[in-house]
XYZ file of C-alpha atoms in Angstrom:
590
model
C -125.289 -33.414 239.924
C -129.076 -32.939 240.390
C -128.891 -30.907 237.905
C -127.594 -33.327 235.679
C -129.528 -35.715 236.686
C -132.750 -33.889 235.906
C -131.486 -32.655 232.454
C -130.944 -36.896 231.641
C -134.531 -37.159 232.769
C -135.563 -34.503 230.831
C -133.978 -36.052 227.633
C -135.308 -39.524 228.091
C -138.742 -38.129 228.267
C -138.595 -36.302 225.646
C -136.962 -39.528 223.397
C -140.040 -41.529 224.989
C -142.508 -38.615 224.119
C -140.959 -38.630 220.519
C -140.905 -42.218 219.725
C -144.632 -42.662 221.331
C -145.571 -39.717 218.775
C -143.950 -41.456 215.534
C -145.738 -44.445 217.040
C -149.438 -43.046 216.963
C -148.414 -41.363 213.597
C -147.417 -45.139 212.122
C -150.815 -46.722 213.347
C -152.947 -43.800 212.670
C -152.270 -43.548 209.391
C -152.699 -47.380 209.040
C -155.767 -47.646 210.420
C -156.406 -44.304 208.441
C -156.252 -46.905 204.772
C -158.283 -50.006 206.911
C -160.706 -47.359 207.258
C -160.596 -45.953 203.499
C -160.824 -49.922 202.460
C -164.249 -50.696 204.395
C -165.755 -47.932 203.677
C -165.065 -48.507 199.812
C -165.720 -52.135 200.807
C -169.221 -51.440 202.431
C -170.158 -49.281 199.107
C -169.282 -51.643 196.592
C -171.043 -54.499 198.383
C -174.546 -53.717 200.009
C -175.290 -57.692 200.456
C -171.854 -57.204 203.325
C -172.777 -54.288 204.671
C -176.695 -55.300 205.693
C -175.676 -59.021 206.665
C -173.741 -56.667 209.048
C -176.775 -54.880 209.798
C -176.272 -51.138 207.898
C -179.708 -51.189 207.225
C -178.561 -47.689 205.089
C -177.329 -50.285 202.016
C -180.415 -52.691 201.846
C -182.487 -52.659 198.741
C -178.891 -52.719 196.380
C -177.026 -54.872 194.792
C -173.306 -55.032 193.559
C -172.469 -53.862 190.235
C -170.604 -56.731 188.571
C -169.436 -55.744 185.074
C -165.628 -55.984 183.861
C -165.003 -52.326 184.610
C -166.362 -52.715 188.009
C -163.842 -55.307 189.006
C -160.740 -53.554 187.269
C -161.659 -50.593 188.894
C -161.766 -52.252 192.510
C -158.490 -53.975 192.156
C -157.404 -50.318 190.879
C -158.564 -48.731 194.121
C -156.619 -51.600 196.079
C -153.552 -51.418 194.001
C -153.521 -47.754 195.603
C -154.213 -49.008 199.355
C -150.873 -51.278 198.515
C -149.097 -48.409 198.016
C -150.141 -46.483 200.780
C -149.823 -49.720 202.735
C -146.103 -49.757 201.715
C -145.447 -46.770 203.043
C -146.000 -47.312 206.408
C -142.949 -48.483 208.852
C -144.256 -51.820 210.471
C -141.326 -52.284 212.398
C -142.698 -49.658 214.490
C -146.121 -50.804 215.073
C -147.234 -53.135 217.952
C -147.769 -56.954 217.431
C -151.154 -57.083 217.209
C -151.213 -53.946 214.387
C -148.484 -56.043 212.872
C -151.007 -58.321 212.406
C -153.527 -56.498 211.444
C -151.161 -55.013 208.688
C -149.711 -58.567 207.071
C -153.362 -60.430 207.085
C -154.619 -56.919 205.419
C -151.578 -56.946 203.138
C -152.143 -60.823 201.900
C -156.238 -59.924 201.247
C -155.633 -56.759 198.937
C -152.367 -58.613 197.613
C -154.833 -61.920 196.204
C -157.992 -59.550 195.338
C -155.773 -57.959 193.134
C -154.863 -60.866 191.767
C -158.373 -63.038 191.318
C -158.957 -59.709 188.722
C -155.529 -60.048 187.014
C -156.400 -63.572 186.487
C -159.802 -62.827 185.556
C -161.785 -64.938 187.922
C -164.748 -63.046 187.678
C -165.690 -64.334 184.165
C -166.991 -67.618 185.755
C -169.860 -66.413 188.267
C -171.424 -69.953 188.654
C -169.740 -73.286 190.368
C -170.970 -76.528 190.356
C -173.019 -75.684 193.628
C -174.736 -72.474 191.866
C -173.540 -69.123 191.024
C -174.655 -65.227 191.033
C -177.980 -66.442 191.352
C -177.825 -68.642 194.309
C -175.652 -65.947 196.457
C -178.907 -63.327 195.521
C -180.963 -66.042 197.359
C -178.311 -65.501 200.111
C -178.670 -62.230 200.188
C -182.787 -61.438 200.794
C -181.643 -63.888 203.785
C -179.764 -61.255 205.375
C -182.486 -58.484 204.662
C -184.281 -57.391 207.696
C -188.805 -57.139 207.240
C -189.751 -55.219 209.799
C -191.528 -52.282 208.541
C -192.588 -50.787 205.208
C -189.405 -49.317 204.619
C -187.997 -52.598 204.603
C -190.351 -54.066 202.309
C -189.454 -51.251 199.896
C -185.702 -52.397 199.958
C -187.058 -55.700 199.139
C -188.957 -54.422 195.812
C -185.613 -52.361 195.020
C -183.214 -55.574 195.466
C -185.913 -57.681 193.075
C -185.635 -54.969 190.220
C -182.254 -54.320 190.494
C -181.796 -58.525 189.608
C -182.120 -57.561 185.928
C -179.449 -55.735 185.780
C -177.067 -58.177 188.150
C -178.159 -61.053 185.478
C -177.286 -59.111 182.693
C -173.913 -58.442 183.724
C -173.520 -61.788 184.962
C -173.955 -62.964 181.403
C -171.977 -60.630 179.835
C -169.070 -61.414 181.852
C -169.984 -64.923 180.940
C -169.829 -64.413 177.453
C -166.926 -62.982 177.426
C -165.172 -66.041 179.533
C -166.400 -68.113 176.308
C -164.337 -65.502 174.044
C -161.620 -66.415 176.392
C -161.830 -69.708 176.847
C -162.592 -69.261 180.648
C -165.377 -71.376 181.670
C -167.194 -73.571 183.922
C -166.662 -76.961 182.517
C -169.501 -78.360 180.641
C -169.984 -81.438 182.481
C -170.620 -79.802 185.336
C -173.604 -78.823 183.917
C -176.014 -81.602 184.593
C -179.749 -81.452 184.822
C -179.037 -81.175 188.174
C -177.154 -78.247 187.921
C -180.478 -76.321 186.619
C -182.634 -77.119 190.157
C -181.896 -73.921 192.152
C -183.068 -72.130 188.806
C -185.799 -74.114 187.978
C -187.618 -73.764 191.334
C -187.298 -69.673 190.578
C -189.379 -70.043 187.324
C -193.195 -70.179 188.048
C -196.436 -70.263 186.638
C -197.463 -67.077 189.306
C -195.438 -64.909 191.274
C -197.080 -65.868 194.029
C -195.372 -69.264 193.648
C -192.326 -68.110 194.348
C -190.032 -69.000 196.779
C -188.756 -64.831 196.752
C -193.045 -64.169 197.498
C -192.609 -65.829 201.110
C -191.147 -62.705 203.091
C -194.714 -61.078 201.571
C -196.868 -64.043 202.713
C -195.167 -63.225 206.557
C -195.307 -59.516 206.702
C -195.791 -57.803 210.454
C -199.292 -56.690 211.526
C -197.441 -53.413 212.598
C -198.019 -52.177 208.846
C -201.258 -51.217 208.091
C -203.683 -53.506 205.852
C -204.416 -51.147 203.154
C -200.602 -51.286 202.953
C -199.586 -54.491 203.104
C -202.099 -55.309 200.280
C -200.417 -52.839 198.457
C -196.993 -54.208 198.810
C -198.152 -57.382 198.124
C -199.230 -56.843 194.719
C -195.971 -54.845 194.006
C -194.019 -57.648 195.125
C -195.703 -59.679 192.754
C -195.364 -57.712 189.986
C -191.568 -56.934 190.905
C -191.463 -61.097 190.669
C -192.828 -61.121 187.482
C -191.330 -58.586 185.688
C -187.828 -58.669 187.019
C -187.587 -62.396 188.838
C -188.994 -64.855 186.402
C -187.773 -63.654 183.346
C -184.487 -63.215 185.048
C -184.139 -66.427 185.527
C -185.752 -67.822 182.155
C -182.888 -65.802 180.526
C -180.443 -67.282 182.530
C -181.698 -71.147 181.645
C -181.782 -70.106 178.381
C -178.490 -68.177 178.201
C -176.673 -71.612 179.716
C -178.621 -73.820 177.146
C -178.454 -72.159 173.960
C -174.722 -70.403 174.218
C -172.766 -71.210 177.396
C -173.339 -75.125 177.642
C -172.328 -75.342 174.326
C -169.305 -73.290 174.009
C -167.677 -74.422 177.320
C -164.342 -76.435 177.422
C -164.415 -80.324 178.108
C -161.600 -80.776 180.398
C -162.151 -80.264 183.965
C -159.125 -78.676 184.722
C -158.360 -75.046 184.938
C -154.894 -75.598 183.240
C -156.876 -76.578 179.649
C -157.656 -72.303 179.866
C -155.303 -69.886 178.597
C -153.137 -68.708 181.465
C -154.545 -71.862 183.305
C -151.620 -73.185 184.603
C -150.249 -69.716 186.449
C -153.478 -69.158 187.663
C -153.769 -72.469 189.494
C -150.152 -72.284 191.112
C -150.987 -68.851 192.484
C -154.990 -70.154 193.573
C -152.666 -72.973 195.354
C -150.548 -70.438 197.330
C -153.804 -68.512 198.362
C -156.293 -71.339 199.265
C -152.942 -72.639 201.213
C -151.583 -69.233 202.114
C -148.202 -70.726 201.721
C -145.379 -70.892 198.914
C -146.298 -74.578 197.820
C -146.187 -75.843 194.697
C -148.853 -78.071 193.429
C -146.356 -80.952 193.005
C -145.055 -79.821 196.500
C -149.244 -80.406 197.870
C -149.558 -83.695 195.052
C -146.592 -85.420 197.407
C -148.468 -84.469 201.171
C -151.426 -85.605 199.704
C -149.830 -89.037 198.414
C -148.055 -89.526 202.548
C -151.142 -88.426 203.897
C -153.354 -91.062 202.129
C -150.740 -94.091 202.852
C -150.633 -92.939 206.681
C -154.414 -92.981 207.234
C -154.927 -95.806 205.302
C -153.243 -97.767 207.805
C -155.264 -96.433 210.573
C -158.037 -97.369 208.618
C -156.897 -101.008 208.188
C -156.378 -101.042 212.193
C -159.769 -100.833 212.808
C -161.292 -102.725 209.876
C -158.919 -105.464 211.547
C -159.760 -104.672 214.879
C -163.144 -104.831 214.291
C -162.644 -108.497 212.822
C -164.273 -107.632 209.349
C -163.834 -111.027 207.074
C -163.231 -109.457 203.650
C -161.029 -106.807 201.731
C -160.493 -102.989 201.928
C -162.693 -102.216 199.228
C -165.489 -105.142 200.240
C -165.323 -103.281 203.758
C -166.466 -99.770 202.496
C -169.269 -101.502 200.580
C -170.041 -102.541 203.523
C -170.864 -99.239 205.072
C -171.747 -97.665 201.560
C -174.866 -100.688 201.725
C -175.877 -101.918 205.250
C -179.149 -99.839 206.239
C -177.890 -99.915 209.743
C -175.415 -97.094 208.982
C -178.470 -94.759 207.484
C -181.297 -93.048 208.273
C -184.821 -93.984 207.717
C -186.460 -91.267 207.392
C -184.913 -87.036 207.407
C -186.067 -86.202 210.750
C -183.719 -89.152 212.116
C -180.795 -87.604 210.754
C -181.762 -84.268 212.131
C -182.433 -85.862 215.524
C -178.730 -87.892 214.986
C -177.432 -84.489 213.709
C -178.692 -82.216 216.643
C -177.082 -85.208 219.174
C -173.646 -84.881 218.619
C -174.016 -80.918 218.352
C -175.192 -81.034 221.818
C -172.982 -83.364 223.010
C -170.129 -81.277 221.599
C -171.750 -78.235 223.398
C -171.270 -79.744 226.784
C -167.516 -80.750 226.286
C -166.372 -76.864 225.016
C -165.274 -75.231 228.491
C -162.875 -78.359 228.555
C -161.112 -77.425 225.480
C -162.031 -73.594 225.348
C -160.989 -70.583 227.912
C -162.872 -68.341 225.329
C -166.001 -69.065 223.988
C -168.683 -67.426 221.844
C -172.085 -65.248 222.867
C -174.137 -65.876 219.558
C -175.688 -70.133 219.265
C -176.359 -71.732 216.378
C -179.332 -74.196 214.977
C -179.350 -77.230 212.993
C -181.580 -77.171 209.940
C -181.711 -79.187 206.629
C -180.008 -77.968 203.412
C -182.672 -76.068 201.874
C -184.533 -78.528 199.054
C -183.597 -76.135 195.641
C -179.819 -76.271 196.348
C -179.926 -80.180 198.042
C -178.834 -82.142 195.214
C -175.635 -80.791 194.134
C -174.819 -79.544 197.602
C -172.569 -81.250 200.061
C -173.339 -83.261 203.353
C -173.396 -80.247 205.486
C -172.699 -76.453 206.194
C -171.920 -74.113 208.009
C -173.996 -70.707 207.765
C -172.957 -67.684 210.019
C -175.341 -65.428 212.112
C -175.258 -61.912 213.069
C -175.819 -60.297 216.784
C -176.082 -57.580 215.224
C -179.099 -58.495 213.176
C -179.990 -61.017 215.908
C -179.387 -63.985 213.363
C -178.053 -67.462 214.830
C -175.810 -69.389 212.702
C -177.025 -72.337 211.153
C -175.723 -76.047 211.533
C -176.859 -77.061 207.864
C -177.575 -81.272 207.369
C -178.409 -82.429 203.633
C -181.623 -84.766 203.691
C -181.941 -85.651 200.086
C -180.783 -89.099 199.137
C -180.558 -90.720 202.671
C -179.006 -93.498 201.423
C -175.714 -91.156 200.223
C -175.898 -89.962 204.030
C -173.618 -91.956 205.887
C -174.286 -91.921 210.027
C -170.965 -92.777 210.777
C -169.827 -89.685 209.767
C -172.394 -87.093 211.330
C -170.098 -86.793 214.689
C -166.761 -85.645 212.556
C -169.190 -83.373 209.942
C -170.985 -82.106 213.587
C -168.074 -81.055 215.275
C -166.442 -79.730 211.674
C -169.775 -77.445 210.849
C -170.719 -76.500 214.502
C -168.960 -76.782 217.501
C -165.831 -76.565 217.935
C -165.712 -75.777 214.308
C -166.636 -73.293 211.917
C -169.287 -71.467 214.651
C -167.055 -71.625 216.957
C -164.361 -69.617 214.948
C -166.581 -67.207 212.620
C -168.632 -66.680 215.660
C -165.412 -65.611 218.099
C -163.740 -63.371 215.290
C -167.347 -61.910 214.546
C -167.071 -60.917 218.613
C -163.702 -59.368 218.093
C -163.501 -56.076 219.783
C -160.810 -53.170 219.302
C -159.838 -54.414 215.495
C -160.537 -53.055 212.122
C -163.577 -54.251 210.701
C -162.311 -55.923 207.862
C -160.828 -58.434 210.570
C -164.468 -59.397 211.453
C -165.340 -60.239 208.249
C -162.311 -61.614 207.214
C -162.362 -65.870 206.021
C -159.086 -67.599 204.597
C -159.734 -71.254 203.905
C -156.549 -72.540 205.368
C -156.988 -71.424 208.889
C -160.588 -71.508 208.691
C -160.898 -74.707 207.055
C -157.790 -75.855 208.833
C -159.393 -75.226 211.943
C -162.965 -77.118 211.229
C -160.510 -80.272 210.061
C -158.197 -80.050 212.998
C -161.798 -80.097 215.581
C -162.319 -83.632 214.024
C -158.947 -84.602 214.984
C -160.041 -82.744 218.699
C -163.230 -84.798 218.998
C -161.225 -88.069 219.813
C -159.737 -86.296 222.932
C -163.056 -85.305 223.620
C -164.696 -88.020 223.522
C -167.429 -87.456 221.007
C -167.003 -91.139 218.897
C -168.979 -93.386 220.368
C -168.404 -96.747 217.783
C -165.915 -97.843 215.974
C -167.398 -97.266 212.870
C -167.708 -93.394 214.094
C -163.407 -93.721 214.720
C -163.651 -94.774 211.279
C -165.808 -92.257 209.655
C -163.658 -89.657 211.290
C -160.800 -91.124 209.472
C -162.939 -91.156 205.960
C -162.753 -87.702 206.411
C -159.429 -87.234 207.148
C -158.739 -89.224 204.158
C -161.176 -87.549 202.034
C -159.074 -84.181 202.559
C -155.990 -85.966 202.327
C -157.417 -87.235 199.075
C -158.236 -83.910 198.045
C -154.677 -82.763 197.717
C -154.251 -85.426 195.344
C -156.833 -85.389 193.275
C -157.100 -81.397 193.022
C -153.926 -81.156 191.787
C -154.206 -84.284 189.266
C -157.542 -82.672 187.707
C -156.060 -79.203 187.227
C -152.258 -79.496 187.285
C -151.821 -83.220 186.148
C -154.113 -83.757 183.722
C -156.951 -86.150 185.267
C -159.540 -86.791 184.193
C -163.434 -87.053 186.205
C -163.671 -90.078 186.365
C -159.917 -90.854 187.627
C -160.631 -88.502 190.264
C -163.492 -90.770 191.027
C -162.037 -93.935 191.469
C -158.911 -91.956 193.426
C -161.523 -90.547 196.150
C -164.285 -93.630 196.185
C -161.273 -96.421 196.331
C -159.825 -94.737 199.265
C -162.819 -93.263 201.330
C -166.107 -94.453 202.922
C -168.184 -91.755 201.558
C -171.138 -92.972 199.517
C -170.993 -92.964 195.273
C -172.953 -89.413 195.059
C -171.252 -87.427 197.997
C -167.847 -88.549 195.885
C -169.696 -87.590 192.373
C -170.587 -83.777 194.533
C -166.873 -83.545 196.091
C -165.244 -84.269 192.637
C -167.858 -81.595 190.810
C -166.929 -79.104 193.224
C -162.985 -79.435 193.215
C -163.767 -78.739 189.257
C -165.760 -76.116 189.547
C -163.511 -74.643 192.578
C -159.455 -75.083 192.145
C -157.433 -75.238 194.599
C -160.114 -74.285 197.568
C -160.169 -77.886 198.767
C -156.394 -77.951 199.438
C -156.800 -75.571 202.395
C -158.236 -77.731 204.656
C -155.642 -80.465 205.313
C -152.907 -78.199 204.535
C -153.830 -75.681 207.007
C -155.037 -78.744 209.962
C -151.920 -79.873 209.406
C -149.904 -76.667 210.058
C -152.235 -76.409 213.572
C -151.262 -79.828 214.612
C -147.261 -79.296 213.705
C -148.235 -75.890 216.349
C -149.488 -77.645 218.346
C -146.626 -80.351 218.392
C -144.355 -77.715 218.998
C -145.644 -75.674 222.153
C -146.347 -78.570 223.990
C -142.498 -79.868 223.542
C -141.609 -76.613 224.128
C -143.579 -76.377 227.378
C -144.221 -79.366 228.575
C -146.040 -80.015 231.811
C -146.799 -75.802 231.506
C -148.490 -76.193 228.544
C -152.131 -75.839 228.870
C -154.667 -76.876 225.946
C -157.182 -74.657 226.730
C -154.630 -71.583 226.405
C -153.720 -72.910 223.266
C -156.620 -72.935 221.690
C -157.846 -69.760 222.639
C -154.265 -68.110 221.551
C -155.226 -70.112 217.936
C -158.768 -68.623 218.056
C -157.712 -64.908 219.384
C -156.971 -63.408 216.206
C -159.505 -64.791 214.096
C -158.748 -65.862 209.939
C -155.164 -65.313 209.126
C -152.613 -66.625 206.807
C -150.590 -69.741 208.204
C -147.064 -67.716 208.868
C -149.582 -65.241 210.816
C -150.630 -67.935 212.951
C -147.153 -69.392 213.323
C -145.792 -66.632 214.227
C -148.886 -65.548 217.357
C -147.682 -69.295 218.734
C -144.005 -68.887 218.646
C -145.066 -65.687 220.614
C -147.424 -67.453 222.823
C -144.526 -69.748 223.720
C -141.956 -67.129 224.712
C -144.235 -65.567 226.428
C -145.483 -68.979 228.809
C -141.955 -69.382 229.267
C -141.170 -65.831 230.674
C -144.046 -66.156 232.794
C -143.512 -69.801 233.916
C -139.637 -68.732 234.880
């Protein structure tokens, strides 16, 4: 019987032994392609790899052309396949993970290039050019060697602008292009403050006008005059052409109507743009009729506290109101910097409330800088790097303080900051034991979602001081709940700007030119704006659910940190990690 007995044992073992062995095999050779991909990744985009601090990459820049981009989404048409071919039933739940948020990002890459994104560089905020400005922010200037980089980055910009325009050109062969009216004189500021009369004018001469004592003299004099000639041989004209280029040919030849459905192929490529931005299987009629319930459901909270706050007049005479009275606006920029920094703080001390797990890297709060301010919206987030010892950055827009709304700064606060967007990035930056694409890894839903749903949080946590703050929070729950509306009308329905217009400034409290910005950027972007109401309203419905499904055991603070544990993925992803979360309180709580 022993015997027996010890054979059994033997068998199980070996079973275990066997299984545990097919297991590895599985998520080695998984983790085998999530290698393969960031390394590829890393190669094809220096700007990632240095804000990541690979100090190896600095002093390149992407190549751009046509054949670049159909040979990437060639390369990750092959990780698909390999992808396919390994058993996910018999990975673990986090690799599981891992595998379907991987899956989803090669699955839309692919498809941007089908669709031939790439021939429209530039949105209404910028383009190519402004992300190069992004770029030099991420480059470290610390020694010589760094400096060098820095000269090697400014003469490669010819070449990036020159593909830049050819894929341009051929977008206006296609009929795929930036809408002209987008194209304002205030489109060309970012690009005018690049063309100067000296190189040492520059905005790209600063990092030369700050270099470290720790390289010697007769060197730094050196590098300063080869940064100036770098700036005018490769910078200025760069950026000349591009003016140019945009005036004489691409103004010109680009289509009227602001939606995306007036280009060939338009109307396919904004149904699948909604199911990415979304990461669902909506329709854009199916997001047109949330949008529509959403907008009649806050409008009544809205009314509640126009009538609670005994306002004699009508809807629209009420958001005049706040559009006009100076109390509700800063006097000068430093006051809404001062207002700004406030409610970030203020937020800061509520966190371990809400949050079990919370982030090592801070942020600042600076202004938008002045070159991008005019077409840029109200605020933004920026993200930092421990690695490169980078905070992130709370970003406020100064210019036209009358468009800047105070009423508003606690929701756009807590949306940008804390418990919002560096909160999240921050947290899944922090990840440890996960690929590294996971780290770097943002999908508008949950990440936008997120930011939204931190609005709704600030109530609970008591950040709205006034009613007219309650009330501002609601203008921008109503101005993404508009967004689902008037996205889809402009590029699925057939609206025009300035019904897009009326839509958002008849139903929101934002001032005349943030409205003019949002609607300019929904253009220029389809489809991103959906994300953010569609996916804060997926984390409420969560929400919803796990606390009637646990009742008195459910615990916020677990909740949130289960939301935040996995960093950006799609919205079944995240459904799924709470329906888990829930089984698993209620094992425990048995």
């Amino acid at each position: 019987m022993t015997y027996f007995r010890w054979i059994i044992l033997a068998i199980c073992f070996a079973v275990v032994a066997a299984v545990a062995q097919t297991t590895d095999a599985v998520k080695n050779e998984l983790f085998s392609i999530f290698d393969d991909e960031w390394q590829f990744r890393l190669q094809e985009n220096p700007d990632l790899a240095v804000s990541m601090g690979k100090a190896e990459y600095a002093g390149k820049l992407p190549a751009v052309s046509a054949a670049d981009e159909l040979r990437r989404a060639e390369f990750d048409r092959g990780l698909l396949q390999r992808l396919a071919a390994v058993d996910r039933e018999k990975l673990s739940e986090t690799d599981r993970v891992n595998y379907d948020v991987f899956k989803f990002i090669l699955e839309n890459r692919v498809a941007e290039v089908e669709h031939e994104s790439y021939l429209t560089p530039i949105s209404s905020e910028g383009g190519f050019y402004t992300s190069f400005l992004f770029m030099i922010g991420d480059l470290p200037f610390e020694n010589a060697k760094d400096y060098q980089n820095y000269l090697s980055m400014l003469a490669a910009f010819t070449d990036y602008t020159n593909q830049h325009i050819e894929l341009m050109r051929e977008g206006l062969r296609k009929g795929k292009t930036l809408p002209k009216m987008l194209m304002s004189p205030d489109f060309f500021t970012a690009i005018d403050a690049q063309i100067v009369a000296k190189p040492g004018e520059s905005p790209l001469f600063d990092p030369f006008e700050k270099m470290p004592e720790t390289i010697a003299a007769d060197q730094r004099k050196q590098l300063v005059e080869l940064g100036k000639a770098a700036i005018a041989k490769h910078i200025i004209p760069s950026f000349k052409k591009i003016k140019q280029f945009l005036e004489t040919e691409y103004i010109p030849g680009a289509k009227a109507e602001p939606g995306v459905s007036a280009e060939p192929g338009g109307k396919d490529f904004y149904a699948y743009r909604v199911r990415f931005f979304t990461t669902t299987n909506m329709t854009p009629d199916e997001v047109f009729e949330i949008g529509q319930k959403e907008v009649a459901r806050i409008r009544a909270e809205m009314e509640k506290i126009i009538a609670d706050l005994k306002f004699e007049g009508s809807f629209a005479e009420f958001l005049n109101f706040l559009r006009t009275d100076p109390q509700f606006y800063a006097k000068t920029p430093r006051e809404l910097m001062m207002e700004a920094s406030y409610f970030a703080k203020k937020a800061d001390g509520k966190l371990p409330e809400f949050f079990g797990v919370l982030p090592r890297n801070s942020y600042g709060v600076e202004p938008v800088p002045a070159d991008i301010a005019p077409k840029y919206t109200g605020g933004r987030y920026v993200g930092g790097s421990l690695e490169n010892g980078r905070a992130g950055l709370y970003w406020v827009n100064t210019f036209k303080l009358e468009s800047r709304p105070l009423y508003v700064l606690p929701a756009l606060t807590l949306h940008e900051s804390v418990p919002g967007h560096h909160l999240q990035i921050s947290l899944a930056q922090e990840m440890e034991n996960v690929p590294n694409f996971r780290k770097s890894n943002y999908l508008s839903a949950y990440g936008e979602g997120w930011a939204l749903y931190t609005e709704y949080l600030g109530e609970e946590m008591g950040i709205y001081e006034t009613p007219y703050q309650l009330f501002g929070k609601l203008t921008y729950e109503m101005w993404r709940a508009c967004r689902l509306v008037v996205d889809v009308g402009i590029h699925a329905k057939g609206w025009s700007r300035d019904a897009a217009v009326e839509f958002m400034a008849s139903n929101t409290a934002l001032s005349l030119h943030e409205v003019n910005t949002e609607i300019d950027r929904y253009i220029g972007w389809p489809a991103q704006a959906l994300s953010y109401k569609i996916g804060e309203l997926k984390i409420r419905e969560l929400r919803k659910t796990a606390e009637a499904a646990l009742g008195e055991q459910f615990d916020l603070r677990k909740f949130h940190d289960v939301i935040l544990s996995q960093g950006a993925v799609p919205l079944f992803v995240l459904e799924d990690m709470v329906k888990r979360y829930i089984a698993l309180e209620k094992m425990t709580g048995e």
